[in-house]
Amino acid sequence: MLIKKMAQTAALLTLFAVLGGGLVAFSFEATHQRIEANKRAALLCTLNELIPFHYYDNDLFTDIREVQDEALLGTEEIVVIYRARKEGKPVAAVFNTLAPDGYNGKIHLLVGINYKGILMGVRVITHKETPGLGDGIELRRSDWILGFNGRSLINPDKGGWQVKRDGGDFDQLTGATITPRAIVKAVHKTLLFFQQYHEEVFAVDAQALEK
Amino acid sequence: MTQYSQIIRDGLWHNNPGFVQLLGLCPLLAVTGTLVNGLGLGIATTLILITSNITVSLIRNIVPNEIRLPVFVLVIASFVTAVEMMLKAFYYDLYLSLGIFIPLIVTNCAVIGRAEAFASKEPVDRAFLDGLMMGLGFTFALTMLGALRELLGYGTLFAQASLMFGQSAEWMTITVFEDYRGFLLAVLPPGAFFGLGLLIAFKNAIDKRSSL
């Protein structure tokens, strides 16, 4: 009698687990394409802020290259590079990199650099910086991040790639120095990497097309 | 069976999940930095409360007592996951700003609390009404707290309404104080505790006055 009741209860619980799992599977099937499209649209929207869409004619999402270089890029994580080309000629590259030493952890960045090594712009994708202080790095809160536009390794030169408090060229934010310092450092490292591996960044080879 | 009128009064005011039961404090305190965020999480929670209450009430007679809680948790977790995917698919920007707090609805004690304390004992129509009213009450609490913190913290109301209502809703943003320098404490998590404390005190003051 007891065994029978236990079996019934277990069967019922299994039934609900299956029904619950089924609901989740069904919603996933119904939505995952739309979700993927949303993610791509959001990323493309930001990419196009850095490289206006009439500058290139290739598909940024398939023309990518993944690199890993802790010494140069300052992070052991894989950095994705989106390459923009027009009629096959390289125009610009966008690095999906990160600043590991924000006030509150990692700050994910998109750094757009044109073929000549001049910054087309920088955007913060995700961060956990203090609301009201460090979040001035978001474009919707302040235009601080636009201060990178047009910069390069010679504008300013090496000593200038710091926040003003450290004797450099870049403003800090009111009440937040660590956050801008981390971003300035990460952008500078990206530029140095770009300079050193200029050809490889744009190289079209089998390895580059591997996902 | 509980009277309809009592369910409504309890959910919205006398037994409000946010102000009286103090359930679901984690999302309540975490996302209410702005009015729109509070409203968004409130609506999502209301949807979950309604669907989970209805389901729990429907199955209340076939689920034995011993496995009651695991089944409720299964029901709630599946619905929350489904709602999260819907939100990602149809309101992606709002999803980005609510972030990790949607999955956290699973752990919102208000949801399992209503399933256990109400829906598992009452017929479907009453369970539905209870879910709706508790949800609206929670949304009311989230919205009030969001409005208070946004007003003090940023000097605006309905900022980023476009996340929820689309680009055409930009006009909804009201700048209450021009050239407001911001009040950081209200935006940070401790400000949520202060704000909630003030709102609860305010509610109690109203109750006291009306009972005199």
XYZ file of C-alpha atoms in Angstrom:
423
model
C 0.000 0.000 0.000
C 2.732 2.380 1.021
C 4.875 1.343 -1.940
C 1.969 1.973 -4.276
C 1.394 5.447 -2.853
C 5.078 6.263 -3.141
C 5.110 5.151 -6.765
C 2.037 7.246 -7.514
C 3.534 10.306 -5.891
C 6.812 9.853 -7.715
C 4.974 9.447 -11.016
C 3.001 12.615 -10.382
C 6.133 14.584 -9.544
C 7.794 13.267 -12.704
C 4.745 14.280 -14.708
C 4.988 17.847 -13.432
C 8.716 17.930 -14.110
C 8.049 16.835 -17.691
C 5.249 19.377 -18.133
C 7.433 22.168 -16.714
C 10.350 21.144 -18.882
C 8.020 20.981 -21.870
C 6.793 24.519 -21.265
C 10.351 25.821 -21.080
C 11.365 23.888 -24.208
C 8.326 25.200 -26.069
C 9.026 28.833 -25.107
C 12.643 28.400 -26.105
C 11.648 27.080 -29.529
C 9.152 29.887 -29.953
C 11.521 32.684 -29.006
C 15.175 31.784 -29.504
C 15.405 33.020 -33.084
C 13.914 36.338 -32.129
C 16.231 36.591 -29.117
C 19.293 35.916 -31.277
C 18.090 38.531 -33.761
C 17.610 41.032 -30.925
C 21.112 40.426 -29.619
C 22.622 40.882 -33.059
C 20.552 43.965 -33.752
C 21.642 45.530 -30.470
C 25.300 44.749 -31.159
C 25.085 45.913 -34.769
C 23.483 49.141 -33.619
C 26.481 49.846 -31.370
C 28.950 48.718 -34.038
C 27.363 51.132 -36.489
C 27.827 53.990 -34.031
C 31.544 53.276 -34.296
C 31.717 52.472 -38.007
C 28.853 54.089 -39.962
C 27.287 51.427 -42.172
C 28.148 53.177 -45.448
C 31.868 52.765 -44.657
C 31.786 49.016 -45.222
C 29.986 46.406 -47.297
C 30.873 43.088 -45.645
C 29.023 41.154 -42.966
C 30.634 42.155 -39.658
C 29.284 39.097 -37.870
C 30.982 36.538 -40.075
C 34.197 38.485 -40.743
C 35.614 38.080 -37.272
C 38.851 37.047 -35.710
C 39.438 35.873 -32.174
C 42.673 36.682 -30.389
C 44.080 35.996 -26.973
C 47.100 37.897 -25.695
C 47.248 38.528 -21.985
C 50.551 40.390 -22.107
C 49.407 42.920 -24.655
C 45.653 43.163 -24.176
C 45.693 42.882 -20.387
C 43.073 40.148 -20.236
C 43.321 36.394 -20.564
C 39.885 36.265 -22.142
C 39.322 35.848 -25.862
C 38.880 39.165 -27.628
C 36.668 39.174 -30.712
C 37.633 41.493 -33.541
C 34.990 42.542 -36.070
C 36.611 43.563 -39.354
C 34.968 46.075 -41.672
C 35.915 46.072 -45.370
C 34.773 47.946 -48.417
C 35.202 46.160 -51.749
C 37.591 43.773 -50.037
C 39.861 46.515 -48.661
C 40.143 46.739 -44.868
C 38.486 49.856 -43.452
C 38.361 49.440 -39.712
C 38.298 46.939 -36.879
C 36.185 46.841 -33.749
C 37.655 45.067 -30.729
C 35.212 43.515 -28.299
C 37.607 43.759 -25.380
C 37.433 44.487 -21.688
C 39.029 46.515 -18.962
C 39.677 44.016 -16.158
C 40.333 46.572 -13.413
C 37.194 48.665 -13.106
C 36.065 49.822 -9.661
C 33.626 46.933 -9.575
C 35.067 44.308 -11.882
C 35.245 43.973 -15.603
C 34.087 46.655 -18.014
C 33.263 45.282 -21.463
C 34.148 47.655 -24.277
C 33.853 48.028 -28.015
C 36.885 49.845 -29.392
C 36.653 50.947 -33.018
C 39.937 51.694 -34.819
C 40.238 52.648 -38.466
C 42.877 51.219 -40.784
C 45.275 54.076 -40.066
C 45.141 53.407 -36.329
C 42.892 56.311 -35.391
C 40.087 55.673 -32.897
C 36.631 55.868 -34.431
C 35.108 55.616 -30.995
C 34.697 53.596 -27.833
C 31.502 52.293 -26.230
C 30.850 50.530 -22.959
C 28.698 47.427 -23.390
C 28.384 46.142 -19.834
C 29.782 47.260 -16.503
C 29.005 47.175 -12.787
C 30.378 50.603 -11.852
C 28.737 52.739 -9.179
C 25.456 54.311 -10.335
C 25.693 58.082 -10.349
C 29.506 58.123 -10.276
C 31.236 55.522 -12.443
C 28.316 55.081 -14.821
C 29.195 58.365 -16.527
C 31.101 56.131 -18.936
C 27.742 55.234 -20.538
C 26.933 57.459 -23.460
C 23.349 57.939 -22.269
C 24.618 59.428 -18.993
C 27.507 61.598 -20.141
C 29.572 62.244 -23.245
C 32.865 61.401 -21.528
C 33.382 58.336 -23.738
C 33.321 60.539 -26.855
C 36.638 62.003 -25.690
C 38.330 59.038 -27.369
C 37.104 59.925 -30.855
C 39.964 60.753 -33.209
C 42.656 59.777 -30.723
C 45.573 57.553 -31.667
C 48.965 56.458 -30.360
C 50.441 59.817 -31.379
C 47.496 61.863 -30.155
C 48.342 62.079 -27.330
C 51.708 60.361 -27.139
C 52.601 57.722 -24.581
C 52.589 59.857 -21.424
C 49.232 61.339 -22.330
C 47.394 58.012 -22.210
C 46.367 58.486 -18.589
C 43.701 60.393 -16.742
C 44.528 63.987 -15.831
C 45.010 63.136 -12.170
C 47.878 60.834 -13.190
C 49.337 63.531 -15.427
C 47.685 62.428 -18.649
C 45.341 63.925 -21.211
C 42.004 62.335 -20.350
C 39.398 63.761 -17.982
C 38.347 61.740 -15.009
C 34.713 61.707 -13.940
C 33.559 63.681 -10.918
C 33.965 61.340 -7.968
C 35.301 58.475 -10.063
C 38.911 58.078 -11.139
C 39.382 54.317 -11.088
C 36.730 53.662 -13.718
C 38.085 56.095 -16.360
C 41.639 55.018 -15.537
C 40.734 51.395 -16.324
C 39.117 52.331 -19.631
C 41.928 54.627 -20.759
C 44.381 51.821 -20.021
C 42.353 49.213 -21.904
C 41.891 51.463 -24.963
C 45.600 52.257 -25.005
C 46.458 48.563 -24.854
C 44.088 47.846 -27.713
C 45.783 50.520 -29.828
C 49.221 49.070 -29.045
C 48.002 45.598 -30.016
C 46.535 46.995 -33.226
C 49.835 48.661 -34.086
C 51.889 45.553 -33.426
C 49.610 43.099 -35.236
C 48.297 45.435 -37.881
C 48.455 42.917 -40.732
C 47.228 39.957 -38.719
C 44.190 41.839 -37.493
C 42.858 42.115 -41.026
C 44.334 38.895 -42.415
C 41.915 36.735 -44.352
C 42.979 33.178 -43.688
C 41.424 29.882 -42.724
C 42.101 30.414 -39.058
C 40.449 33.783 -39.037
C 37.180 32.376 -40.278
C 37.073 29.655 -37.671
C 34.541 30.299 -34.992
C -14.024 30.852 0.719
C -12.695 34.346 0.862
C -14.856 37.246 -0.265
C -13.846 38.985 -3.517
C -13.846 42.387 -1.827
C -11.532 41.145 0.876
C -9.104 39.665 -1.665
C -8.955 43.021 -3.416
C -8.448 45.032 -0.230
C -5.824 42.625 1.103
C -3.773 42.544 -2.086
C -3.767 46.240 -2.766
C -3.488 47.602 0.737
C -4.024 45.710 4.008
C -1.762 42.772 3.159
C 0.323 44.408 0.410
C 3.286 42.101 -0.415
C 5.712 45.028 -0.570
C 4.559 47.237 2.297
C 3.012 44.785 4.784
C 4.171 41.231 4.143
C 7.624 42.569 3.215
C 8.075 39.633 0.837
C 10.217 39.799 -2.248
C 12.477 42.454 -0.798
C 15.404 41.450 -3.003
C 13.895 42.681 -6.296
C 11.990 45.406 -4.469
C 15.162 46.998 -3.212
C 17.442 46.167 -6.118
C 15.612 47.304 -9.234
C 13.671 50.298 -8.000
C 16.297 52.851 -8.990
C 13.813 54.299 -11.464
C 10.056 54.310 -11.845
C 10.117 52.476 -15.183
C 12.293 49.660 -13.826
C 9.941 49.228 -10.878
C 6.912 49.177 -13.154
C 8.540 46.646 -15.501
C 9.446 44.202 -12.756
C 6.038 44.714 -11.156
C 4.209 43.762 -14.345
C 6.430 40.706 -14.865
C 5.831 39.590 -11.268
C 2.069 40.111 -11.667
C 2.035 37.848 -14.721
C 3.880 35.159 -12.765
C 1.601 35.508 -9.740
C -1.529 35.137 -11.868
C -0.321 32.140 -13.877
C 1.196 30.356 -10.893
C -1.879 30.980 -8.712
C -4.245 29.673 -11.396
C -2.117 26.582 -12.019
C -1.660 25.806 -8.346
C -5.375 26.181 -7.725
C -6.208 23.898 -10.667
C -3.953 21.118 -9.431
C -4.611 21.586 -5.723
C -6.802 18.482 -5.459
C -4.580 16.067 -7.356
C -1.249 16.943 -5.749
C -0.643 15.050 -2.499
C 0.535 17.043 0.456
C 4.037 15.559 0.552
C 5.099 16.770 -2.886
C 3.113 20.038 -2.755
C 6.098 22.339 -2.412
C 8.354 20.755 -5.076
C 5.458 20.861 -7.544
C 4.767 24.540 -6.769
C 8.439 25.349 -7.235
C 8.468 23.502 -10.565
C 5.396 25.387 -11.756
C 6.791 28.772 -10.740
C 10.278 28.129 -12.136
C 8.922 27.038 -15.534
C 6.631 30.037 -15.813
C 9.381 32.462 -14.835
C 11.745 30.978 -17.404
C 9.058 31.242 -20.071
C 8.308 34.877 -19.170
C 12.027 35.697 -19.222
C 12.315 34.338 -22.764
C 9.227 36.255 -23.890
C 10.662 39.453 -22.439
C 13.979 38.825 -24.192
C 12.173 38.244 -27.457
C 9.737 41.138 -27.365
C 11.093 43.769 -24.939
C 14.835 43.301 -25.293
C 15.824 46.749 -24.029
C 13.681 46.421 -20.940
C 15.143 42.964 -20.375
C 18.622 44.477 -20.475
C 17.744 47.010 -17.811
C 15.965 44.498 -15.537
C 18.841 42.120 -16.122
C 19.275 39.357 -13.620
C 16.204 40.267 -11.610
C 13.744 38.398 -13.819
C 15.144 34.944 -12.947
C 15.138 36.126 -9.337
C 11.329 36.207 -9.404
C 11.644 32.453 -8.838
C 13.007 33.210 -5.418
C 10.436 35.909 -4.710
C 8.764 34.561 -1.585
C 5.603 36.462 -2.464
C 4.952 34.057 -5.346
C 5.376 30.782 -3.484
C 3.819 32.431 -0.441
C 0.572 33.090 -2.314
C 0.639 29.625 -3.888
C 0.985 27.999 -0.476
C -1.130 30.308 1.662
C -3.934 31.055 -0.766
C -4.101 29.335 -4.147
C -3.645 25.804 -2.781
C -6.831 26.212 -0.733
C -9.130 28.312 -2.894
C -11.025 27.851 -6.177
C -9.590 29.108 -9.449
C -11.542 32.373 -9.754
C -10.422 33.507 -6.315
C -6.849 32.358 -6.886
C -6.774 34.376 -10.107
C -8.114 37.478 -8.382
C -5.644 37.045 -5.530
C -2.747 36.745 -7.980
C -3.885 39.840 -9.859
C -4.421 41.925 -6.728
C -1.222 40.825 -4.991
C 0.613 41.539 -8.251
C -0.932 44.981 -8.563
C -0.160 45.676 -4.913
C 3.459 44.667 -5.453
C 3.619 46.747 -8.639
C 2.198 49.681 -6.691
C 4.902 49.304 -4.035
C 7.676 48.969 -6.639
C 6.402 51.954 -8.614
C 6.067 54.218 -5.581
C 9.547 53.334 -4.367
C 10.962 53.722 -7.888
C 9.305 57.120 -8.273
C 10.577 58.321 -4.894
C 14.155 57.218 -5.572
C 14.202 58.515 -9.130
C 12.818 61.875 -8.037
C 15.401 62.243 -5.260
C 18.262 60.616 -7.119
C 17.972 62.055 -10.606
C 15.259 64.713 -10.347
C 13.174 63.076 -13.079
C 10.170 60.791 -13.453
C 9.542 58.196 -16.169
C 13.141 58.459 -17.423
C 13.827 55.827 -20.099
C 10.126 55.171 -20.544
C 11.080 54.238 -24.095
C 12.573 50.982 -22.756
C 9.073 49.834 -22.040
C 6.746 51.701 -24.346
C 8.980 52.177 -27.398
C 10.617 55.235 -28.919
C 7.332 57.151 -29.074
C 7.271 57.326 -25.274
C 10.208 59.734 -24.942
C 7.754 62.526 -24.161
C 6.705 60.780 -20.952
C 9.945 61.675 -19.210
C 9.310 64.528 -16.802
C 12.213 66.599 -15.584
C 10.935 67.756 -12.230
C 13.989 69.693 -11.077
C 15.974 71.517 -13.761
C 19.786 71.326 -13.384
C 19.412 68.832 -10.555
C 22.786 67.676 -9.319
C 21.579 64.256 -8.200
C 21.421 62.649 -4.796
C 23.588 59.544 -4.857
C 22.248 57.948 -1.683
C 18.775 57.599 -3.169
C 20.160 55.724 -6.181
C 22.355 53.315 -4.225
C 20.893 50.237 -2.463
C 20.876 51.848 1.011
C 18.575 54.494 -0.413
C 16.101 51.729 -1.190
C 15.954 50.784 2.499
C 15.421 54.403 3.529
C 12.794 54.880 0.836
C 10.923 51.705 1.738
C 11.035 52.660 5.426
C 9.550 56.068 4.645
C 6.808 54.590 2.474
C 5.860 51.986 5.105
C 5.744 54.714 7.763
C 3.579 56.802 5.448
C 1.195 53.885 4.864
C 0.951 53.206 8.589
C 0.237 56.872 9.215
C -2.649 56.741 6.722
C -4.005 53.565 8.351
C -3.821 55.111 11.786
C -5.587 58.276 10.735
C -8.373 56.386 8.959
C -8.968 54.122 11.952
C -9.476 57.056 14.332
